[in-house]
Coordinates of C-alpha atoms and ligand atoms in Angstrom, one line a residue:
Chain P
M27 CA 0.0 0.0 0.0
E28 CA 1.0 3.6 -0.6
T29 CA -0.1 6.9 0.7
D30 CA 0.9 10.4 1.4
V31 CA 0.4 10.5 5.1
L32 CA 0.3 7.5 7.4
V33 CA -1.2 8.1 10.8
I34 CA -0.4 5.4 13.4
G35 CA -3.1 5.4 16.2
G36 CA -6.8 6.3 16.1
G37 CA -7.5 8.0 19.3
P38 CA -8.3 11.7 19.5
A39 CA -4.8 12.8 18.3
G40 CA -4.7 10.3 15.5
T41 CA -8.2 11.1 14.3
W42 CA -7.6 14.8 14.3
A43 CA -4.3 14.3 12.5
A44 CA -6.1 12.2 9.8
V45 CA -8.9 14.8 9.4
S46 CA -6.5 17.6 9.2
A47 CA -4.1 16.0 6.7
A48 CA -7.0 14.8 4.5
R49 CA -8.6 18.2 4.4
R50 CA -5.3 19.6 3.1
G51 CA -5.5 17.3 0.1
A52 CA -3.3 14.5 1.3
R53 CA -4.1 10.8 0.8
V54 CA -4.3 9.5 4.3
I55 CA -4.3 6.0 5.9
L56 CA -5.0 5.7 9.6
A57 CA -3.8 2.4 11.1
D58 CA -5.2 1.6 14.6
K59 CA -4.0 -1.1 16.9
G60 CA -7.5 -1.8 17.9
F61 CA -10.7 -0.2 16.5
C62 CA -10.6 3.5 15.7
G63 CA -13.6 4.7 17.9
T64 CA -13.0 2.5 20.9
S65 CA -9.2 2.4 21.1
G66 CA -7.2 4.4 23.6
A67 CA -7.8 6.0 27.0
T68 CA -10.4 8.6 25.9
A69 CA -13.0 6.3 24.3
P70 CA -14.3 4.4 27.4
S71 CA -14.5 7.4 29.7
G72 CA -15.3 11.0 30.0
T73 CA -12.8 13.8 30.0
A74 CA -12.7 17.5 30.8
V75 CA -11.3 19.7 28.0
W76 CA -9.2 22.8 28.4
Y77 CA -11.8 24.9 26.6
V78 CA -11.4 28.5 27.4
P79 CA -13.1 31.3 25.5
P80 CA -10.8 33.9 23.9
D81 CA -10.9 36.3 26.9
V82 CA -7.5 37.6 27.9
A83 CA -8.2 37.3 31.7
A84 CA -9.8 33.9 31.5
R85 CA -6.9 32.5 29.3
G86 CA -4.3 34.1 31.6
K87 CA -5.9 32.4 34.6
A88 CA -6.1 29.1 32.7
K89 CA -2.4 29.2 31.9
A90 CA -1.4 30.0 35.4
T91 CA -3.2 27.0 37.0
R92 CA -0.5 24.4 36.4
E93 CA 2.5 26.6 35.9
E94 CA 3.9 26.2 39.4
L95 CA 2.7 22.6 39.8
G96 CA 4.4 21.8 36.5
G97 CA 7.7 23.3 37.8
F98 CA 7.7 26.2 35.3
L99 CA 8.5 24.1 32.3
A100 CA 5.4 25.0 30.2
H101 CA 5.8 27.4 27.4
H102 CA 3.4 30.3 27.1
D103 CA 3.4 30.4 23.3
W104 CA 2.5 26.7 23.1
M105 CA -0.2 27.2 25.8
D106 CA -1.7 30.1 23.8
A107 CA -1.6 28.1 20.6
V108 CA -3.3 25.0 22.2
L109 CA -6.0 27.2 23.8
E110 CA -6.7 28.9 20.5
T111 CA -6.8 25.7 18.4
T112 CA -8.8 23.7 21.0
F113 CA -11.4 26.4 21.2
A114 CA -11.9 26.2 17.4
L115 CA -11.9 22.4 17.2
V116 CA -14.3 22.0 20.1
N117 CA -16.7 24.5 18.5
E118 CA -16.4 22.5 15.3
L119 CA -17.3 19.3 17.2
G120 CA -20.5 21.1 18.3
E121 CA -21.3 22.1 14.7
R122 CA -20.7 18.6 13.5
G123 CA -23.3 17.2 15.9
Y124 CA -21.5 16.5 19.2
P125 CA -24.3 16.8 21.7
F126 CA -22.9 19.2 24.2
P127 CA -25.0 19.7 27.3
R128 CA -26.7 22.9 28.5
D129 CA -26.6 24.1 32.1
V130 CA -29.6 25.1 34.2
E131 CA -29.4 28.6 32.6
G132 CA -29.6 27.1 29.1
R133 CA -25.9 27.9 28.3
L134 CA -24.0 25.4 26.2
R135 CA -21.2 23.7 28.2
Q136 CA -18.4 22.7 26.0
N137 CA -15.7 21.9 28.5
S138 CA -16.1 18.1 28.7
L139 CA -16.5 15.2 26.3
Q140 CA -18.0 11.8 26.6
G141 CA -15.6 9.2 25.2
P142 CA -17.9 6.8 23.3
E143 CA -19.8 9.7 21.7
Y144 CA -16.7 11.8 20.9
M145 CA -14.7 8.9 19.4
R146 CA -17.7 7.6 17.4
L147 CA -18.0 11.1 15.9
M148 CA -14.3 11.3 15.2
R149 CA -14.4 8.0 13.3
K150 CA -17.2 9.5 11.2
L151 CA -15.2 12.7 10.6
V152 CA -12.1 10.7 9.5
K153 CA -14.1 8.8 7.0
G154 CA -15.9 11.9 5.9
A155 CA -12.6 13.6 5.2
G156 CA -11.7 10.8 2.9
A157 CA -9.1 9.0 5.0
R158 CA -8.9 5.3 5.0
I159 CA -9.0 3.4 8.3
L160 CA -7.3 0.1 9.0
D161 CA -8.6 -1.3 12.2
H162 CA -6.8 -4.0 14.3
S163 CA -3.7 -3.2 12.4
P164 CA -0.9 -2.4 14.8
A165 CA 2.3 -0.9 13.3
L166 CA 5.4 -2.7 14.5
E167 CA 8.2 -0.7 13.0
L168 CA 8.9 2.3 10.7
L169 CA 10.4 2.3 7.3
I170 CA 13.4 4.5 6.9
D171 CA 14.9 5.8 3.7
A172 CA 18.6 6.2 2.8
D173 CA 18.6 9.8 4.1
G174 CA 17.2 8.7 7.5
A175 CA 13.8 10.1 6.8
V176 CA 10.7 8.1 7.8
A177 CA 9.0 6.6 4.8
G178 CA 6.2 4.4 6.1
A179 CA 5.6 1.5 8.4
R180 CA 5.2 -2.2 8.7
G181 CA 2.7 -4.0 10.9
I182 CA 0.3 -6.9 11.1
D183 CA -3.4 -7.5 11.2
R184 CA -3.8 -8.7 14.8
R185 CA -6.6 -11.1 13.9
T186 CA -5.0 -12.9 11.0
H187 CA -1.3 -12.2 11.8
A188 CA -0.9 -11.2 8.1
G189 CA 1.8 -8.6 7.6
W190 CA 1.3 -5.2 6.0
Q191 CA 3.6 -2.6 4.6
I192 CA 2.6 1.0 3.8
K193 CA 5.0 3.3 2.0
A194 CA 4.2 6.9 3.0
K195 CA 5.7 10.3 2.4
S196 CA 5.3 11.2 6.1
V197 CA 4.1 9.5 9.3
V198 CA 2.3 10.7 12.3
I199 CA 2.9 8.8 15.6
A200 CA -0.3 9.0 17.6
T201 CA 0.0 5.8 19.6
G202 CA -0.6 7.3 23.0
G203 CA 1.5 7.0 26.1
C204 CA 2.6 4.0 28.1
A205 CA 0.7 2.7 31.1
F206 CA 2.6 -0.6 31.3
L207 CA -0.6 -2.8 31.1
S208 CA -1.6 -1.7 34.6
R209 CA -5.3 -2.3 33.7
A210 CA -6.1 1.4 34.1
L211 CA -9.2 2.1 32.0
G212 CA -8.6 2.1 28.3
T213 CA -4.8 1.7 28.5
N214 CA -4.3 -1.9 27.4
N215 CA -3.2 -0.8 23.9
L216 CA -1.0 1.9 25.3
T217 CA 2.4 0.3 25.7
G218 CA 4.7 2.9 24.3
D219 CA 4.9 1.4 20.8
G220 CA 5.3 4.7 19.1
Y221 CA 8.2 5.8 21.4
L222 CA 10.0 2.6 20.4
M223 CA 9.4 2.9 16.7
A224 CA 10.3 6.5 16.6
A225 CA 13.4 6.0 18.7
E226 CA 14.5 3.3 16.4
A227 CA 14.3 5.9 13.6
G228 CA 16.5 8.2 15.8
A229 CA 13.8 10.4 17.4
E230 CA 14.4 12.1 20.7
L231 CA 12.1 12.0 23.7
S232 CA 11.6 14.7 26.3
G233 CA 10.4 14.8 29.9
M234 CA 10.4 11.0 30.4
E235 CA 11.0 11.5 34.1
F236 CA 7.5 12.8 34.3
S237 CA 6.0 9.4 33.9
N238 CA 4.9 8.3 37.4
A239 CA 1.2 9.2 37.4
Y240 CA -0.8 6.8 39.5
A241 CA -4.6 6.9 39.5
I242 CA -7.0 5.8 42.2
A243 CA -9.2 2.9 41.3
P244 CA -11.2 0.3 43.2
V245 CA -8.9 -2.7 43.7
F246 CA -10.9 -4.9 41.5
S247 CA -11.8 -2.4 38.8
S248 CA -10.3 -0.7 35.8
V249 CA -12.2 2.6 36.3
T250 CA -9.9 5.4 37.2
K251 CA -11.8 8.7 37.8
T252 CA -9.6 10.6 40.1
L253 CA -11.9 13.7 40.1
F254 CA -14.6 11.8 42.0
Y255 CA -12.3 11.0 44.8
E256 CA -12.2 14.7 45.7
W257 CA -15.4 13.7 47.6
A258 CA -13.9 10.6 49.2
S259 CA -12.7 9.9 52.6
F260 CA -10.0 7.3 53.1
T261 CA -9.6 4.8 55.9
D262 CA -7.4 1.9 56.8
A263 CA -8.4 -1.7 57.4
S264 CA -9.4 -0.9 61.0
G265 CA -11.7 1.9 59.7
A266 CA -9.5 4.7 61.0
A267 CA -9.2 7.8 58.9
I268 CA -5.9 8.2 57.1
T269 CA -4.7 11.7 57.9
G270 CA -3.8 13.7 54.9
A271 CA -5.0 11.2 52.3
A272 CA -6.7 13.0 49.4
S273 CA -7.1 12.6 45.7
K274 CA -5.4 16.0 45.1
G275 CA -2.5 16.9 47.2
G276 CA -2.6 13.7 49.3
R277 CA -2.1 10.9 46.8
S278 CA 1.4 10.2 48.1
V279 CA -0.2 9.7 51.5
I280 CA -2.4 7.0 50.0
A281 CA 0.7 5.4 48.4
R282 CA 2.4 5.3 51.7
A283 CA -0.7 3.8 53.4
L284 CA -0.9 1.2 50.7
Q285 CA 2.6 0.1 51.5
Q286 CA 1.4 -0.6 55.1
G287 CA -1.8 -2.4 54.2
A288 CA -5.3 -2.1 52.6
V289 CA -6.8 1.3 52.0
F290 CA -10.5 1.9 51.6
A291 CA -12.4 4.8 50.2
Q292 CA -16.0 5.9 50.1
L293 CA -17.5 9.0 48.4
D294 CA -19.4 10.0 51.5
R295 CA -18.5 13.7 51.2
A296 CA -20.7 14.0 48.1
D297 CA -24.0 15.6 48.8
G298 CA -27.2 14.9 46.8
E299 CA -26.4 17.3 44.0
V300 CA -22.9 16.0 43.6
R301 CA -24.1 12.4 43.6
T302 CA -26.7 13.1 40.9
A303 CA -24.1 15.0 38.8
M304 CA -21.6 12.2 39.1
R305 CA -24.1 9.7 37.7
A306 CA -24.9 12.1 34.8
A307 CA -21.3 13.0 34.2
Q308 CA -19.7 9.5 34.2
P309 CA -22.1 6.6 34.0
N310 CA -19.2 4.2 33.5
F311 CA -17.8 5.1 36.9
F312 CA -20.7 3.3 38.5
L313 CA -20.8 0.2 36.3
P314 CA -18.3 -1.8 38.3
F315 CA -19.9 -0.7 41.6
D316 CA -23.5 -1.4 40.5
R317 CA -22.4 -4.8 39.1
A318 CA -20.4 -5.7 42.2
G319 CA -23.3 -4.6 44.4
I320 CA -21.4 -1.8 46.2
D321 CA -22.8 1.6 46.9
P322 CA -19.7 3.8 46.7
F323 CA -21.4 6.7 48.6
T324 CA -22.1 4.7 51.7
Q325 CA -19.9 1.6 51.6
P326 CA -16.1 1.6 51.9
F327 CA -14.4 -0.2 49.1
E328 CA -10.8 -1.2 48.8
I329 CA -8.7 0.9 46.5
T330 CA -5.4 0.8 44.8
L331 CA -3.2 3.1 42.7
R332 CA -2.8 2.1 39.1
L333 CA 0.2 3.3 37.2
E334 CA -0.8 5.5 34.3
G335 CA 2.8 6.2 33.3
T336 CA 3.1 8.7 30.5
V337 CA -0.6 8.5 29.7
R338 CA -1.1 11.0 32.6
G339 CA 2.5 11.9 32.9
T340 CA 3.8 14.4 30.4
G341 CA 6.8 12.9 28.8
G342 CA 6.9 11.8 25.2
L343 CA 8.5 12.4 21.8
R344 CA 10.2 15.7 21.5
L345 CA 8.7 18.2 19.1
V346 CA 10.8 20.8 17.4
D347 CA 8.2 23.2 16.2
Q348 CA 4.5 23.8 16.1
S349 CA 4.0 21.5 13.0
A350 CA 4.5 18.8 15.6
A351 CA 7.6 17.6 13.8
T352 CA 9.9 15.3 15.7
T353 CA 13.7 15.5 15.3
V354 CA 13.5 13.0 12.4
P355 CA 12.5 14.2 8.9
G356 CA 9.0 13.0 7.9
L357 CA 8.1 12.0 11.4
Y358 CA 5.4 13.8 13.4
A359 CA 4.0 13.1 16.8
A360 CA 0.7 14.0 18.5
G361 CA -1.3 13.4 21.7
D362 CA 0.2 11.4 24.5
A363 CA 2.9 10.1 22.2
A364 CA 4.4 13.6 22.2
T365 CA 5.7 15.5 25.2
R366 CA 3.1 17.6 27.0
E367 CA 5.6 19.5 29.0
L368 CA 5.1 22.3 26.5
I369 CA 1.7 23.0 28.1
C370 CA 1.8 21.5 31.6
G371 CA 5.4 21.1 32.4
G372 CA 6.1 18.2 34.8
F373 CA 2.7 18.1 36.4
T374 CA 0.0 15.7 35.1
G375 CA -1.4 16.3 31.7
G376 CA -4.4 14.2 32.7
G377 CA -7.9 15.4 31.9
S378 CA -8.4 18.7 30.4
H379 CA -4.9 19.5 29.2
N380 CA -4.3 16.1 27.5
A381 CA -7.6 16.3 25.8
A382 CA -6.8 19.8 24.5
W383 CA -3.3 18.7 23.5
A384 CA -4.5 15.7 21.6
M385 CA -6.8 17.7 19.4
S386 CA -4.4 20.6 18.9
S387 CA -1.2 18.6 18.3
G388 CA -3.2 16.1 16.2
A389 CA -4.5 18.8 13.9
W390 CA -1.0 20.4 13.7
A391 CA 0.7 17.1 13.0
G392 CA -1.8 16.3 10.3
E393 CA -1.1 19.7 8.7
G394 CA 2.7 19.3 9.1
A395 CA 2.7 15.8 7.7
A396 CA 0.6 16.9 4.7
A397 CA 2.9 19.8 4.0
F398 CA 6.0 17.5 4.3
A399 CA 4.3 15.0 1.9
R400 CA 3.7 17.8 -0.6
Q401 CA 7.3 18.9 -0.6
C402 CA 8.7 15.4 -0.5
R403 CA 10.5 15.4 -3.8
A404 CA 11.8 11.8 -3.6
G405 CA 8.2 10.8 -3.2
L406 CA 7.4 7.1 -2.8
A407 CA 10.1 6.0 -5.2
R408 CA 12.7 6.3 -2.5
T409 CA 14.0 3.0 -1.1
A410 CA 13.0 2.4 2.4
A411 CA 14.1 -0.3 4.8
P412 CA 12.4 -1.4 8.0
A413 CA 14.2 -0.5 11.2
R414 CA 14.4 -4.1 12.3
G415 CA 14.5 -3.6 16.1
P416 CA 14.3 -6.2 18.8
A417 CA 11.7 -9.0 18.3
L418 CA 11.6 -8.3 14.6
A419 CA 15.1 -9.5 13.7
G420 CA 18.0 -11.0 15.4
G421 CA 18.6 -14.6 15.9
R422 CA 21.2 -15.9 18.2
G423 CA 19.1 -18.9 18.8
H424 CA 17.1 -18.1 21.9
A425 CA 13.6 -16.8 22.0
F426 CA 12.2 -14.5 24.7
D427 CA 8.9 -14.8 26.4
P428 CA 6.9 -11.6 26.0
A429 CA 4.7 -12.4 29.0
A430 CA 7.7 -12.9 31.3
L431 CA 9.3 -9.7 30.0
I432 CA 6.1 -7.7 30.7
K433 CA 6.1 -9.0 34.3
A434 CA 9.7 -8.2 34.7
V435 CA 9.2 -4.6 33.5
Q436 CA 6.1 -4.2 35.6
A437 CA 8.2 -5.3 38.6
E438 CA 10.4 -2.3 38.0
V439 CA 7.8 0.4 37.3
F440 CA 4.8 -0.5 39.5
P441 CA 6.4 -0.4 42.9
F442 CA 5.9 2.9 44.7
D443 CA 9.3 2.5 46.3
T444 CA 11.0 2.8 42.9
N445 CA 8.8 4.9 40.8
Y446 CA 6.5 7.0 42.9
F447 CA 9.1 7.8 45.6
R448 CA 12.3 8.0 43.6
S449 CA 15.9 8.1 44.6
G450 CA 19.2 8.0 42.7
D451 CA 20.1 4.7 44.2
G452 CA 16.7 3.1 43.5
L453 CA 16.6 4.3 39.9
A454 CA 20.2 3.1 39.3
R455 CA 19.5 -0.3 40.8
S456 CA 16.4 -0.7 38.6
L457 CA 18.3 0.4 35.5
T458 CA 20.9 -2.2 36.1
R459 CA 18.2 -4.9 35.9
L460 CA 16.4 -3.2 33.0
D461 CA 19.6 -2.9 31.0
S462 CA 20.3 -6.5 31.5
L463 CA 16.8 -7.4 30.3
W464 CA 17.5 -5.2 27.2
R465 CA 20.7 -7.2 26.4
T466 CA 18.7 -10.4 26.7
V467 CA 16.1 -9.1 24.3
R468 CA 18.7 -7.8 21.9
A469 CA 20.2 -11.3 21.6
A470 CA 16.8 -13.0 21.1
D471 CA 15.3 -14.3 17.9
G472 CA 12.7 -12.5 16.0
A473 CA 9.2 -13.3 17.3
R474 CA 6.8 -15.5 15.3
P475 CA 4.0 -13.5 13.6
E476 CA 1.4 -14.5 16.1
D477 CA 3.7 -13.3 19.0
A478 CA 5.0 -10.3 17.2
L479 CA 2.6 -7.8 18.7
K480 CA 3.0 -8.9 22.3
A481 CA 6.7 -9.1 21.8
R482 CA 7.0 -5.6 20.5
E483 CA 4.7 -4.3 23.2
A484 CA 7.0 -5.9 25.8
V485 CA 10.1 -4.4 24.1
A486 CA 8.4 -0.9 24.0
M487 CA 7.6 -1.1 27.7
L488 CA 11.2 -2.0 28.5
A489 CA 12.6 0.8 26.4
T490 CA 10.1 3.2 27.9
A491 CA 11.1 2.2 31.4
R492 CA 14.8 2.8 30.6
W493 CA 14.2 6.3 29.2
M494 CA 12.1 7.1 32.2
Y495 CA 14.6 6.1 34.8
R496 CA 17.6 7.5 33.0
S497 CA 15.8 10.8 32.7
G498 CA 14.9 10.5 36.4
L499 CA 18.5 10.1 37.2
A500 CA 19.5 13.1 35.1
R501 CA 17.0 15.3 36.9
T502 CA 18.8 15.6 40.2
E503 CA 16.0 17.5 42.0
S504 CA 12.3 17.2 42.6
R505 CA 10.1 19.0 40.1
G506 CA 6.5 18.4 38.9
M507 CA 5.5 14.8 39.5
H508 CA 9.2 13.7 39.6
R509 CA 9.7 13.5 43.3
R510 CA 13.1 12.3 44.6
Y511 CA 13.4 11.6 48.3
D512 CA 17.1 12.0 48.1
L513 CA 16.8 15.4 46.5
T514 CA 13.6 16.9 47.7
A515 CA 14.0 20.5 46.7
L516 CA 13.5 22.2 43.3
D517 CA 16.7 23.4 41.9
P518 CA 16.2 26.7 40.1
A519 CA 19.2 25.8 37.9
Q520 CA 17.4 22.8 36.4
R521 CA 14.6 24.7 34.7
H522 CA 15.2 22.7 31.5
H523 CA 13.8 19.8 29.6
V524 CA 15.6 16.5 30.0
T525 CA 15.8 14.8 26.6
S526 CA 16.5 11.2 26.0
G527 CA 16.8 8.5 23.4
G528 CA 18.8 5.6 22.2
L529 CA 18.2 1.9 22.5
D530 CA 21.4 -0.1 23.2
E531 CA 22.9 3.0 24.8
V532 CA 20.3 5.2 26.4
W533 CA 21.5 8.8 26.5
T534 CA 20.1 12.0 28.2
G535 CA 20.6 15.6 27.3
R536 CA 18.9 18.9 28.1
V537 CA 17.1 21.7 26.3
P538 CA 16.5 25.0 28.0
A539 CA 12.8 25.5 28.9
D540 CA 12.6 28.9 27.4
G541 CA 15.7 29.0 25.2
Q542 CA 14.0 27.9 22.0
P543 CA 11.7 30.3 20.3
L544 CA 8.6 28.7 18.8
E545 CA 9.0 28.3 15.1
A546 CA 6.1 28.8 12.8
A547 CA 4.5 25.7 11.3
A548 CA 6.0 24.5 8.1
Chain U
M1 CA -13.9 -8.6 32.2
I2 CA -16.1 -9.8 29.4
E3 CA -18.0 -12.8 30.8
L4 CA -21.0 -13.7 28.6
I5 CA -22.5 -13.5 25.2
S6 CA -26.1 -14.6 25.2
A7 CA -26.8 -16.9 22.2
D8 CA -30.5 -16.3 22.8
H9 CA -30.2 -12.5 22.2
C10 CA -27.2 -12.4 19.8
T11 CA -28.1 -11.8 16.2
S12 CA -24.5 -12.7 15.0
C13 CA -24.0 -9.3 13.5
D14 CA -20.3 -9.5 14.6
I15 CA -20.2 -5.8 15.6
C16 CA -18.5 -6.7 18.8
V17 CA -15.8 -8.6 16.9
A18 CA -15.1 -5.4 14.9
V19 CA -15.2 -2.9 17.7
C20 CA -13.4 -4.5 20.6
P21 CA -10.2 -2.5 20.9
T22 CA -8.2 -5.5 22.1
S23 CA -9.6 -8.1 19.7
V24 CA -11.1 -10.4 22.4
F25 CA -13.8 -12.0 20.2
D26 CA -13.5 -14.4 17.2
A27 CA -16.3 -14.5 14.7
V28 CA -18.0 -17.8 14.0
P29 CA -19.7 -17.8 10.6
G30 CA -23.5 -17.8 11.1
C31 CA -23.1 -18.1 14.8
T32 CA -22.6 -16.2 18.0
P33 CA -19.0 -15.0 18.3
V34 CA -16.8 -16.6 20.9
I35 CA -14.8 -15.0 23.7
A36 CA -11.4 -16.2 22.4
R37 CA -9.0 -14.1 24.4
Q38 CA -10.6 -13.1 27.7
D39 CA -7.2 -12.2 29.2
D40 CA -6.8 -9.4 26.7
C41 CA -10.1 -7.7 27.8
Q42 CA -9.5 -4.3 29.2
T43 CA -12.9 -4.1 30.9
C44 CA -13.9 -0.9 29.0
F45 CA -17.6 -2.0 28.6
L46 CA -17.6 -0.6 25.0
C47 CA -18.7 -3.9 23.4
E48 CA -21.9 -3.5 25.5
V49 CA -22.6 -0.1 24.1
Y50 CA -22.0 -1.1 20.6
C51 CA -24.1 -4.4 20.7
P52 CA -27.4 -3.6 19.1
A53 CA -29.0 -6.6 20.8
D54 CA -27.8 -6.1 24.3
A55 CA -26.4 -9.6 24.2
L56 CA -23.1 -9.0 26.1
Y57 CA -22.3 -8.8 29.7
V58 CA -19.0 -7.4 31.0
G59 CA -18.3 -8.2 34.7
P60 CA -17.0 -5.6 37.2
D61 CA -13.6 -7.3 37.8
A62 CA -10.8 -6.1 35.7
E63 CA -8.1 -8.2 37.3
K64 CA -9.5 -11.7 36.6
P65 CA -12.5 -13.5 35.2
D66 CA -15.4 -14.2 37.5
A67 CA -14.6 -17.1 39.7
A68 CA -18.0 -18.7 39.2
E69 CA -19.6 -19.1 35.8
V70 CA -21.9 -16.2 35.3
A71 CA -25.5 -17.2 34.4
W72 CA -27.3 -14.9 32.0
D73 CA -30.4 -15.0 34.2
A74 CA -28.4 -13.4 37.0
V75 CA -27.4 -10.4 34.9
E76 CA -30.6 -10.0 32.9
T77 CA -31.6 -6.9 34.8
L78 CA -28.3 -5.2 33.8
R79 CA -28.8 -6.0 30.2
G80 CA -28.2 -2.9 28.1
S81 CA -27.9 -0.7 31.2
Y82 CA -24.8 1.1 30.1
R83 CA -26.1 1.7 26.6
R84 CA -29.3 3.2 28.0
A85 CA -27.3 5.3 30.5
I86 CA -25.3 7.1 27.7
G87 CA -28.4 7.5 25.5
W88 CA -27.5 5.0 22.8
T89 CA -30.9 3.3 22.7
R90 CA -33.8 4.7 20.8
D91 CA -35.8 5.6 23.9
T92 CA -32.9 7.2 25.8
R93 CA -31.5 9.5 23.1
G94 CA -32.1 12.5 25.3
L95 CA -29.4 11.3 27.6
R96 CA -26.7 11.8 25.0
A97 CA -26.4 15.4 26.0
M98 CA -26.5 14.6 29.8
D99 CA -23.1 15.5 31.0
D100 CA -22.9 17.2 34.4
T101 CA -19.1 17.4 34.5
H102 CA -19.5 21.2 34.6
V103 CA -21.6 20.9 37.8
L104 CA -18.8 18.9 39.4
L105 CA -16.1 21.2 38.3
G106 CA -18.2 24.2 39.5
R107 CA -18.5 22.6 42.9
L108 CA -14.8 22.2 43.2
K109 CA -14.1 25.9 42.7
Ligands
SF4_22 S1 -22.6 -7.3 18.8 FE1 -24.1 -8.3 20.0 S2 -25.6 -9.2 18.6 FE2 -23.8 -8.6 17.4 S3 -22.5 -10.5 17.3 FE3 -21.8 -9.3 19.1 S4 -23.0 -10.1 20.8 FE4 -24.1 -10.8 18.9
SF4_23 S1 -15.0 -4.8 27.6 FE1 -13.8 -3.8 26.1 S2 -12.0 -5.0 25.9 FE2 -13.5 -6.3 27.0 S3 -14.5 -7.4 25.4 FE3 -15.7 -5.6 25.7 S4 -14.9 -4.1 24.2 FE4 -13.4 -5.8 24.4

């Protein structure tokens, strides 16, 4: 197959990228690992959106909210651009039939989206724009031409295990973040595949130390809706209140308590109005409770913290300009696959910011990739070879077991002692083990087609963990969500982005937080 | 996790096979699809909202399959409950625009 723009990933960022590229006249193929419309973290839940009317005071206030929390790493020009683009795109959703609610005064409220509804509409818009969708078609590796530019991808159909290859003039990575198969809602397809593929092509990452977001969930359930726990009280197994435990500003207390024993929550601080609003805001929150026969407002239920990694962290592929270009020619990145430090620094991008970022960066990446495709003189004639990373080539006679590797990586990234509460020693010890896992993987044979997806997911998780912890070691301070108990203070001299990359040898570097002026889109 | 497909209600339209984001089902020509890879289920409940016949049941536990076999009779009352809650059935369409997130965000201010 051949196309101008190949979009990998069909969540909010990928769908906006496909729409935006197709509207600019590019031929577009969107390949989703699952089903475009249900894939990704947005589809099964509801999300607030950073939708702020073009009012100077309101926008100024909106920008200020996460500035300090994010450790002053966000860029004002990027925030302005995201607010502007998001405002226009959300309005467009309304025009195209998204059923935004009205408040009691009859005013339209456009600052939240319901996942199933939103993503069903996005699928329709992608098709309407003339892009072709390939469902259940995970990309496994990128094609790279003789000049080092990205020229398409290879993947498989996960149902038939048949391989596919698409030659493209440019590629958008919109594969989401990495939540390490923690069973947080909607994250099973989010294993860092795009980071791995892009890094194999030489792309850089940024902010990977901001990758330890943990969300509150009932211990049995996938449903993470941290907002609702603002109305929760937290108790230990004896029923005693846990001092300082809170969804916001007290989640580390919950983590500490979980290290001691079971923790229970109940949403007993929600009054009648809040309870009704919760049911109307997020019906899916209540499904597990209703089905398990628990009343979350009156009955304590055991909770856990599920790692959401870079899905709610802010690290991802480094962008060099507002066309969402990465450091590799022909390669663009959008949504959670790209760094969100640009708009929320080192604090969580979860909720409203991520949703706004997905739309905006998606639309920019589509535009950027379409422009690159137009200018691509070599066109599709250029010879392109697959990157041939771990699990796709090799062959020193020993296979590796993806399930075992996944468990081994999880054992390094789930524990609060290593990832939530970080220290130089802890990160370094973990890296020794992760690096040794990498060498094993490097020496292994290519996976069989039926194992290729799981094998590449496992490799991507391993690579992601190594960039995370190397970046965490390089940031010798506490900033944003990156908390080091051996270095608890923020160091004003480290107001920079930690970049990273590399596979066999993982490297880190730095880019000043305000040193690079925003370049205009190509 | 996905627990049940009711052969009595299923029309074999294979929509669930197409929409499941983690490819849990396998189509069986002319027959009810099978739950082929329950372990891959991400407990997102989306097959339920896409099934036009309300013939699927997703259990609350995301960590492991239900210990006991779930009987369709026991979950009959929940049938289609999520689809109705988000306004995706003919008689509940009005609920599509029911999103009180702004009320919650307002209360937090
Ligand atoms: S979507 Fe429902 S009716 Fe259609 S095949 Fe699946 S279970 Fe049967
Ligand atoms: S709950 Fe989600 S992942 Fe599980 S079978 Fe249904 S659609 Fe697939």
